PDB file of C-alpha atoms in Angstrom:
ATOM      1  CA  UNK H   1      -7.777  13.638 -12.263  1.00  0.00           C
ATOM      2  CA  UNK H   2      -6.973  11.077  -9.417  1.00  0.00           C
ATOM      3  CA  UNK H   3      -3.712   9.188  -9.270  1.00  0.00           C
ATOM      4  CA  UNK H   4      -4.292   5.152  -9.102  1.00  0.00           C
ATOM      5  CA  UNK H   5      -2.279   2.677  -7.872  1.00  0.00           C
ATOM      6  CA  UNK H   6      -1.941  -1.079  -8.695  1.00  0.00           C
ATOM      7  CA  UNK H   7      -1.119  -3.280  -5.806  1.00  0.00           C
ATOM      8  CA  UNK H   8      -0.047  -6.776  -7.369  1.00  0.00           C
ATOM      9  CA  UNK H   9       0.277  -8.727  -4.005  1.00  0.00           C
ATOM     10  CA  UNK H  10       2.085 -12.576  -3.595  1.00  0.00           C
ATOM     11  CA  UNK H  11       1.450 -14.859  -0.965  1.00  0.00           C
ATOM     12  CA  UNK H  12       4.821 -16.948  -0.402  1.00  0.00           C
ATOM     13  CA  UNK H  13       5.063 -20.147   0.925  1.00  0.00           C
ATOM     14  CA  UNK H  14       6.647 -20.965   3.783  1.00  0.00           C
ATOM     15  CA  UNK H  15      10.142 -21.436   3.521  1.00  0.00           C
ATOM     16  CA  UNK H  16      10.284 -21.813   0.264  1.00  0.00           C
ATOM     17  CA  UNK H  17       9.987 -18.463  -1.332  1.00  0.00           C
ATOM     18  CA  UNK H  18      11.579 -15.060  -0.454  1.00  0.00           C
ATOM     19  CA  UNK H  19       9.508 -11.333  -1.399  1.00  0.00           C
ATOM     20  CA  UNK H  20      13.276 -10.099  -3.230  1.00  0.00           C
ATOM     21  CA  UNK H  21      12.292 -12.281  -6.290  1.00  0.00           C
ATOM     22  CA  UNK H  22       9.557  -9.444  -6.787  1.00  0.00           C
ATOM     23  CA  UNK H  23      12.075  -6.845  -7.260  1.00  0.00           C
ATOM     24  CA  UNK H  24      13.646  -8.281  -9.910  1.00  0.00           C
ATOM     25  CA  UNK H  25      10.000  -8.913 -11.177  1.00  0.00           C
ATOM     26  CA  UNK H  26       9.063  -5.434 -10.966  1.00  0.00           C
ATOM     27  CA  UNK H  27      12.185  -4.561 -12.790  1.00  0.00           C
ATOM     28  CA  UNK H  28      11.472  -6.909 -15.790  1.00  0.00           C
ATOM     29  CA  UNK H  29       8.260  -5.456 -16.865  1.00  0.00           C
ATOM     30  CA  UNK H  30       8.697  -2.632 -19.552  1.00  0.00           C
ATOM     31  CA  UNK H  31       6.617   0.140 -18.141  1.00  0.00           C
ATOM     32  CA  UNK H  32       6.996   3.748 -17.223  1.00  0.00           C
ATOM     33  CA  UNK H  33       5.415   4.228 -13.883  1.00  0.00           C
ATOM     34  CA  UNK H  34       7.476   4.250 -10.908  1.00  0.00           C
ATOM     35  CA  UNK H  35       7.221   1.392  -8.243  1.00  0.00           C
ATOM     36  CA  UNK H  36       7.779   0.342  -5.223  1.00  0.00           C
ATOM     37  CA  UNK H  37       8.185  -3.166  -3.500  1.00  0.00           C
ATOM     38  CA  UNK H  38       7.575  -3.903  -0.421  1.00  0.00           C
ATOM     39  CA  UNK H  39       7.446  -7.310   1.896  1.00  0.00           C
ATOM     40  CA  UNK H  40       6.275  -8.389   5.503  1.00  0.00           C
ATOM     41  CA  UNK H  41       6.098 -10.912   7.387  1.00  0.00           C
ATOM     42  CA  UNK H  42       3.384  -9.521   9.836  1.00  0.00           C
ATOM     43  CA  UNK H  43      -0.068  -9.570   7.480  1.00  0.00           C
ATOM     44  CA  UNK H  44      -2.482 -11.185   9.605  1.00  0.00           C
ATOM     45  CA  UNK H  45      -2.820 -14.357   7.145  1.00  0.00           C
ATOM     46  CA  UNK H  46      -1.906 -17.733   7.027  1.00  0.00           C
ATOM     47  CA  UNK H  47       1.675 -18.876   5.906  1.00  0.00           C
ATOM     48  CA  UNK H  48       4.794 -17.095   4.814  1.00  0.00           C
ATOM     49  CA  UNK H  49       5.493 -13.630   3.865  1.00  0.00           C
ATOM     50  CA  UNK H  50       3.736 -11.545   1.253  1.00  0.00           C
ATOM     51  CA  UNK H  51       5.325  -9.114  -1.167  1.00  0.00           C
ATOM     52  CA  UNK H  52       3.655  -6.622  -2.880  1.00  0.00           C
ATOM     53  CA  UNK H  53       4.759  -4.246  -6.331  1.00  0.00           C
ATOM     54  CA  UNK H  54       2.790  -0.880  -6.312  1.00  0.00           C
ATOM     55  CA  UNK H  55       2.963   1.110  -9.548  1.00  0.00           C
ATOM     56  CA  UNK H  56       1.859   4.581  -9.431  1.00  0.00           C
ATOM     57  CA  UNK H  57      -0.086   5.485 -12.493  1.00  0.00           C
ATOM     58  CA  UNK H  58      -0.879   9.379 -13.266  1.00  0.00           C
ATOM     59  CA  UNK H  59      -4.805   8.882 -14.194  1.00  0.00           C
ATOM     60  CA  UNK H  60      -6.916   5.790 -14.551  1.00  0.00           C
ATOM     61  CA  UNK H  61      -5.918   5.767 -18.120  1.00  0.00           C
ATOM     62  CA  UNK H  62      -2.544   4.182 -16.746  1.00  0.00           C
ATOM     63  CA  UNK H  63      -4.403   1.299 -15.296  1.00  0.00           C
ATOM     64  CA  UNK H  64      -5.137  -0.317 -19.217  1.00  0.00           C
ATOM     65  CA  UNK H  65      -1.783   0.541 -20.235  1.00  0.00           C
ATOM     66  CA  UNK H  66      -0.245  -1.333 -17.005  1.00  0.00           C
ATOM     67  CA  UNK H  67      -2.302  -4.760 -18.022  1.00  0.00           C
ATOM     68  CA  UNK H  68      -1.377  -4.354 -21.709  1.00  0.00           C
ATOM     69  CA  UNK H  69       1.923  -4.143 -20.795  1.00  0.00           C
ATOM     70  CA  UNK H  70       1.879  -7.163 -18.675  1.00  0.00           C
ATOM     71  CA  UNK H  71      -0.008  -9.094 -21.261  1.00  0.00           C
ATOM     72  CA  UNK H  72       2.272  -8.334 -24.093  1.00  0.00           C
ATOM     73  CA  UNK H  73       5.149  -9.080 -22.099  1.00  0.00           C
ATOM     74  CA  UNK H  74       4.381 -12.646 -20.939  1.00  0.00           C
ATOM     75  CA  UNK H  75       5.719 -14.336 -23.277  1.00  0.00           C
ATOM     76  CA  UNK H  76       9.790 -13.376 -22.742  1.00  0.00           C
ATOM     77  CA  UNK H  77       8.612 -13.085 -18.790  1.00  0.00           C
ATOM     78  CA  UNK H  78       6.868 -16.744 -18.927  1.00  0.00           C
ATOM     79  CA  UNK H  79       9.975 -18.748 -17.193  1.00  0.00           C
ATOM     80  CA  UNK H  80      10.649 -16.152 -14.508  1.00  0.00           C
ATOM     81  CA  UNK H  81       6.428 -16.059 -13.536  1.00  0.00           C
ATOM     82  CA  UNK H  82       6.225 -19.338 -13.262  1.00  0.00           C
ATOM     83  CA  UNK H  83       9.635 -19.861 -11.446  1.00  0.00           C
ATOM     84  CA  UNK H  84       7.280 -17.361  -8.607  1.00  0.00           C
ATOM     85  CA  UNK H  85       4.347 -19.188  -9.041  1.00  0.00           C
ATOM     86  CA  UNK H  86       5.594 -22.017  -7.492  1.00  0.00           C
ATOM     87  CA  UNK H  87       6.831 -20.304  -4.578  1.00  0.00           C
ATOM     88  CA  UNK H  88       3.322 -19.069  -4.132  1.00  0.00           C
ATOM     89  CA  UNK H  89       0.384 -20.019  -2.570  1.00  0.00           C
ATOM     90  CA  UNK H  90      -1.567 -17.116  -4.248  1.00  0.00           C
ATOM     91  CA  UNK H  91      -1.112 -13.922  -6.302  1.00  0.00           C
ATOM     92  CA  UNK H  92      -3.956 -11.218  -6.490  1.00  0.00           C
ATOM     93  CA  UNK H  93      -3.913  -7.631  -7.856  1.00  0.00           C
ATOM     94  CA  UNK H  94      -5.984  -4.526  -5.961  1.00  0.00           C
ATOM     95  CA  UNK H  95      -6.541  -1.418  -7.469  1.00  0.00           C
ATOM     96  CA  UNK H  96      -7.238   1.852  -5.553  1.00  0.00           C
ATOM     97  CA  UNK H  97      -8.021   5.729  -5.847  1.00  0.00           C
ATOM     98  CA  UNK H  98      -5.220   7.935  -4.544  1.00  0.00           C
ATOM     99  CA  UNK H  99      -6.789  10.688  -1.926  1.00  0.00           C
ATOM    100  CA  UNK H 100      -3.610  11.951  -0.414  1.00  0.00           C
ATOM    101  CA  UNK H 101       0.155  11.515  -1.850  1.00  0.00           C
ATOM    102  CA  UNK H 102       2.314  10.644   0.744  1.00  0.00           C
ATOM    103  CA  UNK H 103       5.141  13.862   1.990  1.00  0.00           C
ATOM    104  CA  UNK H 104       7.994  12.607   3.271  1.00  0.00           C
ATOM    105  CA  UNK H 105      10.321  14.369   5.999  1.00  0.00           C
ATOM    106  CA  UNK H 106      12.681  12.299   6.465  1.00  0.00           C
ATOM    107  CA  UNK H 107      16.252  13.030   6.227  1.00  0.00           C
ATOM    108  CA  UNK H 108      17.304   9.709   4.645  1.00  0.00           C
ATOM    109  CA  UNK H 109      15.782   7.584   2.402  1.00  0.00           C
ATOM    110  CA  UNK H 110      12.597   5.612   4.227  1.00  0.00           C
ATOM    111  CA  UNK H 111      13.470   1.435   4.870  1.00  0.00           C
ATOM    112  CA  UNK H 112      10.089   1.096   6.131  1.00  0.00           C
ATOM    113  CA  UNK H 113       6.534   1.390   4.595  1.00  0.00           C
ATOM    114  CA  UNK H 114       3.551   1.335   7.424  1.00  0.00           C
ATOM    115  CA  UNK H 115       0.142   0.751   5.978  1.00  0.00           C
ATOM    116  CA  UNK H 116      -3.056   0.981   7.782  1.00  0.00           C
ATOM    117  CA  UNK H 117      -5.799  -1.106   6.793  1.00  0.00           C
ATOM    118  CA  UNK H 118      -9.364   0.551   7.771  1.00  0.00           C
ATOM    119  CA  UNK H 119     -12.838  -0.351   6.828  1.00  0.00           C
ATOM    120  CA  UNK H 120     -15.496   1.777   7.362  1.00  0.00           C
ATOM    121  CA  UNK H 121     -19.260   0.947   8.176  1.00  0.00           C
ATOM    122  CA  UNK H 122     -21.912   0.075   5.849  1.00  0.00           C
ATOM    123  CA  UNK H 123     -23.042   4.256   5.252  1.00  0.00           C
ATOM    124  CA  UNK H 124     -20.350   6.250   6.359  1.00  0.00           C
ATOM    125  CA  UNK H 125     -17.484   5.357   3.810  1.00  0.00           C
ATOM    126  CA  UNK H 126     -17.794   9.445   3.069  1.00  0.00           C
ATOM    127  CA  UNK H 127     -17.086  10.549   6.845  1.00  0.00           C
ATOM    128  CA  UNK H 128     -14.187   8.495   7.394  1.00  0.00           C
ATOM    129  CA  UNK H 129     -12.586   9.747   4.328  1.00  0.00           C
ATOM    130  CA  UNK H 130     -13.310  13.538   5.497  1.00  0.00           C
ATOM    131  CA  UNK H 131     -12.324  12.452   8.900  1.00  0.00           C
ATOM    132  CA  UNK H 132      -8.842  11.257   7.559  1.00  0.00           C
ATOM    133  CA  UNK H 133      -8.122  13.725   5.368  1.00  0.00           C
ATOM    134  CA  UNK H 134      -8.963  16.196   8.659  1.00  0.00           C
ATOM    135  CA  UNK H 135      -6.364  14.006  10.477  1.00  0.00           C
ATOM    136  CA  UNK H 136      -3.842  14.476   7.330  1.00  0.00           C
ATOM    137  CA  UNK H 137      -4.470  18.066   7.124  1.00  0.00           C
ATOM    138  CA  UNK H 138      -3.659  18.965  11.018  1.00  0.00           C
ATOM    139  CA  UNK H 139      -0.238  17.067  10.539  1.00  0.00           C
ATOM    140  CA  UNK H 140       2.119  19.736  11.771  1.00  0.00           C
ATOM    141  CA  UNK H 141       5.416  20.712   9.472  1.00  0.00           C
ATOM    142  CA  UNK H 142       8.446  18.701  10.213  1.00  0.00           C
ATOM    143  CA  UNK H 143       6.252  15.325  10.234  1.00  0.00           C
ATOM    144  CA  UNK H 144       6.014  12.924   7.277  1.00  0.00           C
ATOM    145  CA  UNK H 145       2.303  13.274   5.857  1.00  0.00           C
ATOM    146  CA  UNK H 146       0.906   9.429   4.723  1.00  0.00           C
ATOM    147  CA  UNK H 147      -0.349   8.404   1.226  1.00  0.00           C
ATOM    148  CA  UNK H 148      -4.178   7.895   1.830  1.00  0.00           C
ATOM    149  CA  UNK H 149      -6.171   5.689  -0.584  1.00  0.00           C
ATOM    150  CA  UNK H 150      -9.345   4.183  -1.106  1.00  0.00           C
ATOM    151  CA  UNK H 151      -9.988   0.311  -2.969  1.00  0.00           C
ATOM    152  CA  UNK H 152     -11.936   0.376  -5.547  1.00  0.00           C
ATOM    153  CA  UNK H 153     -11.736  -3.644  -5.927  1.00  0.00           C
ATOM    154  CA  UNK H 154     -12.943  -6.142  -3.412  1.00  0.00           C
ATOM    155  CA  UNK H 155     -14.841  -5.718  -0.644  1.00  0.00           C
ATOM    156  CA  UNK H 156     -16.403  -2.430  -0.105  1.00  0.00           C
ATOM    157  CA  UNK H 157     -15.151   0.400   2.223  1.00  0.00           C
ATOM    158  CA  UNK H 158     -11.208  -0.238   2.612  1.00  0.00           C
ATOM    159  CA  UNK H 159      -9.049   2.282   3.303  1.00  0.00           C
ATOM    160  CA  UNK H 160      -5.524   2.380   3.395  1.00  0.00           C
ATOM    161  CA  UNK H 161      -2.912   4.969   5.340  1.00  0.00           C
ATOM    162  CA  UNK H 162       0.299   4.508   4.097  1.00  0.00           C
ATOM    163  CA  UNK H 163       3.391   6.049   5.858  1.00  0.00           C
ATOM    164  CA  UNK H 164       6.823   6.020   4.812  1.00  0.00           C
ATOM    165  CA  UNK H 165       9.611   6.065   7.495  1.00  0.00           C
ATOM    166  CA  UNK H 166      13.351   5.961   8.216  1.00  0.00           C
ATOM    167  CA  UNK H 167      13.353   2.958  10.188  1.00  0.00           C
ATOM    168  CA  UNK H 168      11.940   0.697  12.423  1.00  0.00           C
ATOM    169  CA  UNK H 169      12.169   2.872  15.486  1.00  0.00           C
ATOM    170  CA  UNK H 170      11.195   5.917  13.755  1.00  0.00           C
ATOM    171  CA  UNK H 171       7.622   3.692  12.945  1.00  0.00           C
ATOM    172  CA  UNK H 172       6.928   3.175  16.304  1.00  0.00           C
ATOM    173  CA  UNK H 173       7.524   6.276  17.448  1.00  0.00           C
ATOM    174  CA  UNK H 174       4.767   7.262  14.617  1.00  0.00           C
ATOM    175  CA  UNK H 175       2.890   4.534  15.908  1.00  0.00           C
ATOM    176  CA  UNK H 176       2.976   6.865  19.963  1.00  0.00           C
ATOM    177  CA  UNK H 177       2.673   9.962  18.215  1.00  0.00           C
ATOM    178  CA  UNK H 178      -0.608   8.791  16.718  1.00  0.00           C
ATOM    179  CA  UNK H 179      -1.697   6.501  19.800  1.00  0.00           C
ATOM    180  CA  UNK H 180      -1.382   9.727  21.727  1.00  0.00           C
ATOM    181  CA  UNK H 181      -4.229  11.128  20.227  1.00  0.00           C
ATOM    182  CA  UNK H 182      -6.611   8.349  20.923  1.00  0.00           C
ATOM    183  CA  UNK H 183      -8.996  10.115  23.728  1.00  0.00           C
ATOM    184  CA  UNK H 184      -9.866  13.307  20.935  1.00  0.00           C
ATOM    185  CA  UNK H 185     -13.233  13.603  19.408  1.00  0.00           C
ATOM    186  CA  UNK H 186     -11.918  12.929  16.027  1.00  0.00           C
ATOM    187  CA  UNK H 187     -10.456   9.865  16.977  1.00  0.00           C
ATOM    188  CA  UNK H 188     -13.286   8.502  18.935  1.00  0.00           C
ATOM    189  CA  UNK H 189     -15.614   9.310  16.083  1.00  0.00           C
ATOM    190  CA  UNK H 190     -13.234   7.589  13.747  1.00  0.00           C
ATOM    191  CA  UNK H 191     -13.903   4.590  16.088  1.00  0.00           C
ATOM    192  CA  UNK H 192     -17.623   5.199  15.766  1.00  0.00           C
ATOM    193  CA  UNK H 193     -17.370   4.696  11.834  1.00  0.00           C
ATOM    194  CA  UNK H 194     -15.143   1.877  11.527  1.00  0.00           C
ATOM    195  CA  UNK H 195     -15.494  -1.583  11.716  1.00  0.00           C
ATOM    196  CA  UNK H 196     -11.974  -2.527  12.343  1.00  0.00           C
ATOM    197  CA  UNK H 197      -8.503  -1.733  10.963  1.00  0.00           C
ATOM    198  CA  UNK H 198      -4.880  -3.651  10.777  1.00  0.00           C
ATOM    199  CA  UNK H 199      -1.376  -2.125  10.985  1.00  0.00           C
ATOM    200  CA  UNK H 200       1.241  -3.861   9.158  1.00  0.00           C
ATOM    201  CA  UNK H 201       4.401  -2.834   8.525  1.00  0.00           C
ATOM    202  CA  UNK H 202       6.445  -3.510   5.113  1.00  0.00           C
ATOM    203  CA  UNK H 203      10.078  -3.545   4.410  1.00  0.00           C
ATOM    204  CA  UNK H 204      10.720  -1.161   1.067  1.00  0.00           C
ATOM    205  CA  UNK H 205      12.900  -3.605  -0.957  1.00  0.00           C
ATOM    206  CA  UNK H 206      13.391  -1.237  -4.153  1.00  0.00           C
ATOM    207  CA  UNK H 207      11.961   2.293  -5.024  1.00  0.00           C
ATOM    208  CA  UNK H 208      11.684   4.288  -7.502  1.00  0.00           C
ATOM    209  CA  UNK H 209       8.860   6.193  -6.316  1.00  0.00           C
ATOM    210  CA  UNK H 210       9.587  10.296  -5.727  1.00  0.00           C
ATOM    211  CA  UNK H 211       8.517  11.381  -2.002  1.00  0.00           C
TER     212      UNK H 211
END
């Protein structure tokens, strides 16, 4: 069965709001699945930054459990939602599929989470996710391997490549090794099949996640 993961994702405003309240958000909810939260300031939206919890559940059986938990909960969680809410100029939850969990080589714990927004075109949602998992595959040993998922909510044909790294400087030098292999046929057909695609890159604030 396929891992799932629950992205609930907050819009801050400006200046008024920082993405660290969502750790100790994450932390108040009563549920066994690990997570992870993560912030940025360089999502290509409007206003401030946007923070994000991502639980890892084992099977999509984990995604009822995670909402029952959250509705249960509300009431001795009320004050502290609403104290966020009003630093927030939205708050929306995505779901998706986990193709590929994320192997981390690293030699210290990762500071940085990299995710890679790509939509395919209208018919070739399959290819891409072949093509990727290709690209995942070849990886060669001593490199971290990305988490590679697929939305099942909103609009059709987002996928995301998620890599964990060290630091800042170790993500852009992820960002060259990849860029290097622009001209290859894989590459260009990945172009072919893809409307566009967005790289933002998240601070990890608090994990619990195993990588």
């Amino acid at each position: 069965m396929s891992k799932y993961i629950t992205n609930l994702v907050r819009n801050f405003k400006l200046g008024e709001g920082l993405p660290t309240l969502m750790v100790d958000e994450a932390k108040s909810l009563d549920f066994s699945a690990p997570a992870i939260v993560t912030a940025t300031m360089a999502a290509p939206t409007p206003g401030g930054p946007i923070g994000v919890i991502s639980r890892i559940l084992d099977d999509a059986t984990g995604i009822d459990g995670y909402f029952e938990a959250i509705q249960e909960q509300m009431p001795q969680r009320q004050a502290q939602l609403q104290e966020l809410a009003d630093k927030c100029t939205s708050l929306r939850m995505r779901l998706v599929k986990v193709h590929r969990d994320a192997e981390y080589a690293g030699s210290n714990p990762p500071k940085v989470l990299v995710r890679n927004f790509i939509r395919a075109k209208r018919g070739h949602l399959d290819e891409l996710i072949s093509v990727i998992e290709g690209f995942i595959d070849d990886i060669p040993s001593g490199r971290t391997k990305p988490a590679f998922t697929e939305s099942t909510t909103g609009r059709y044909g987002l996928v995301t490549i998620s890599i964990p790294y060290e630091n800042a400087a170790a993500a852009e030098e992820g960002y060259d090794w990849v860029r290097s292999a622009a001209g290859t046929p894989r590459a260009k057909r990945m172009s072919d099949i893809t409307e566009d695609s967005v790289r933002v890159p998240f601070q990890i604030l608090h994990s619990d996640v195993q990588m």
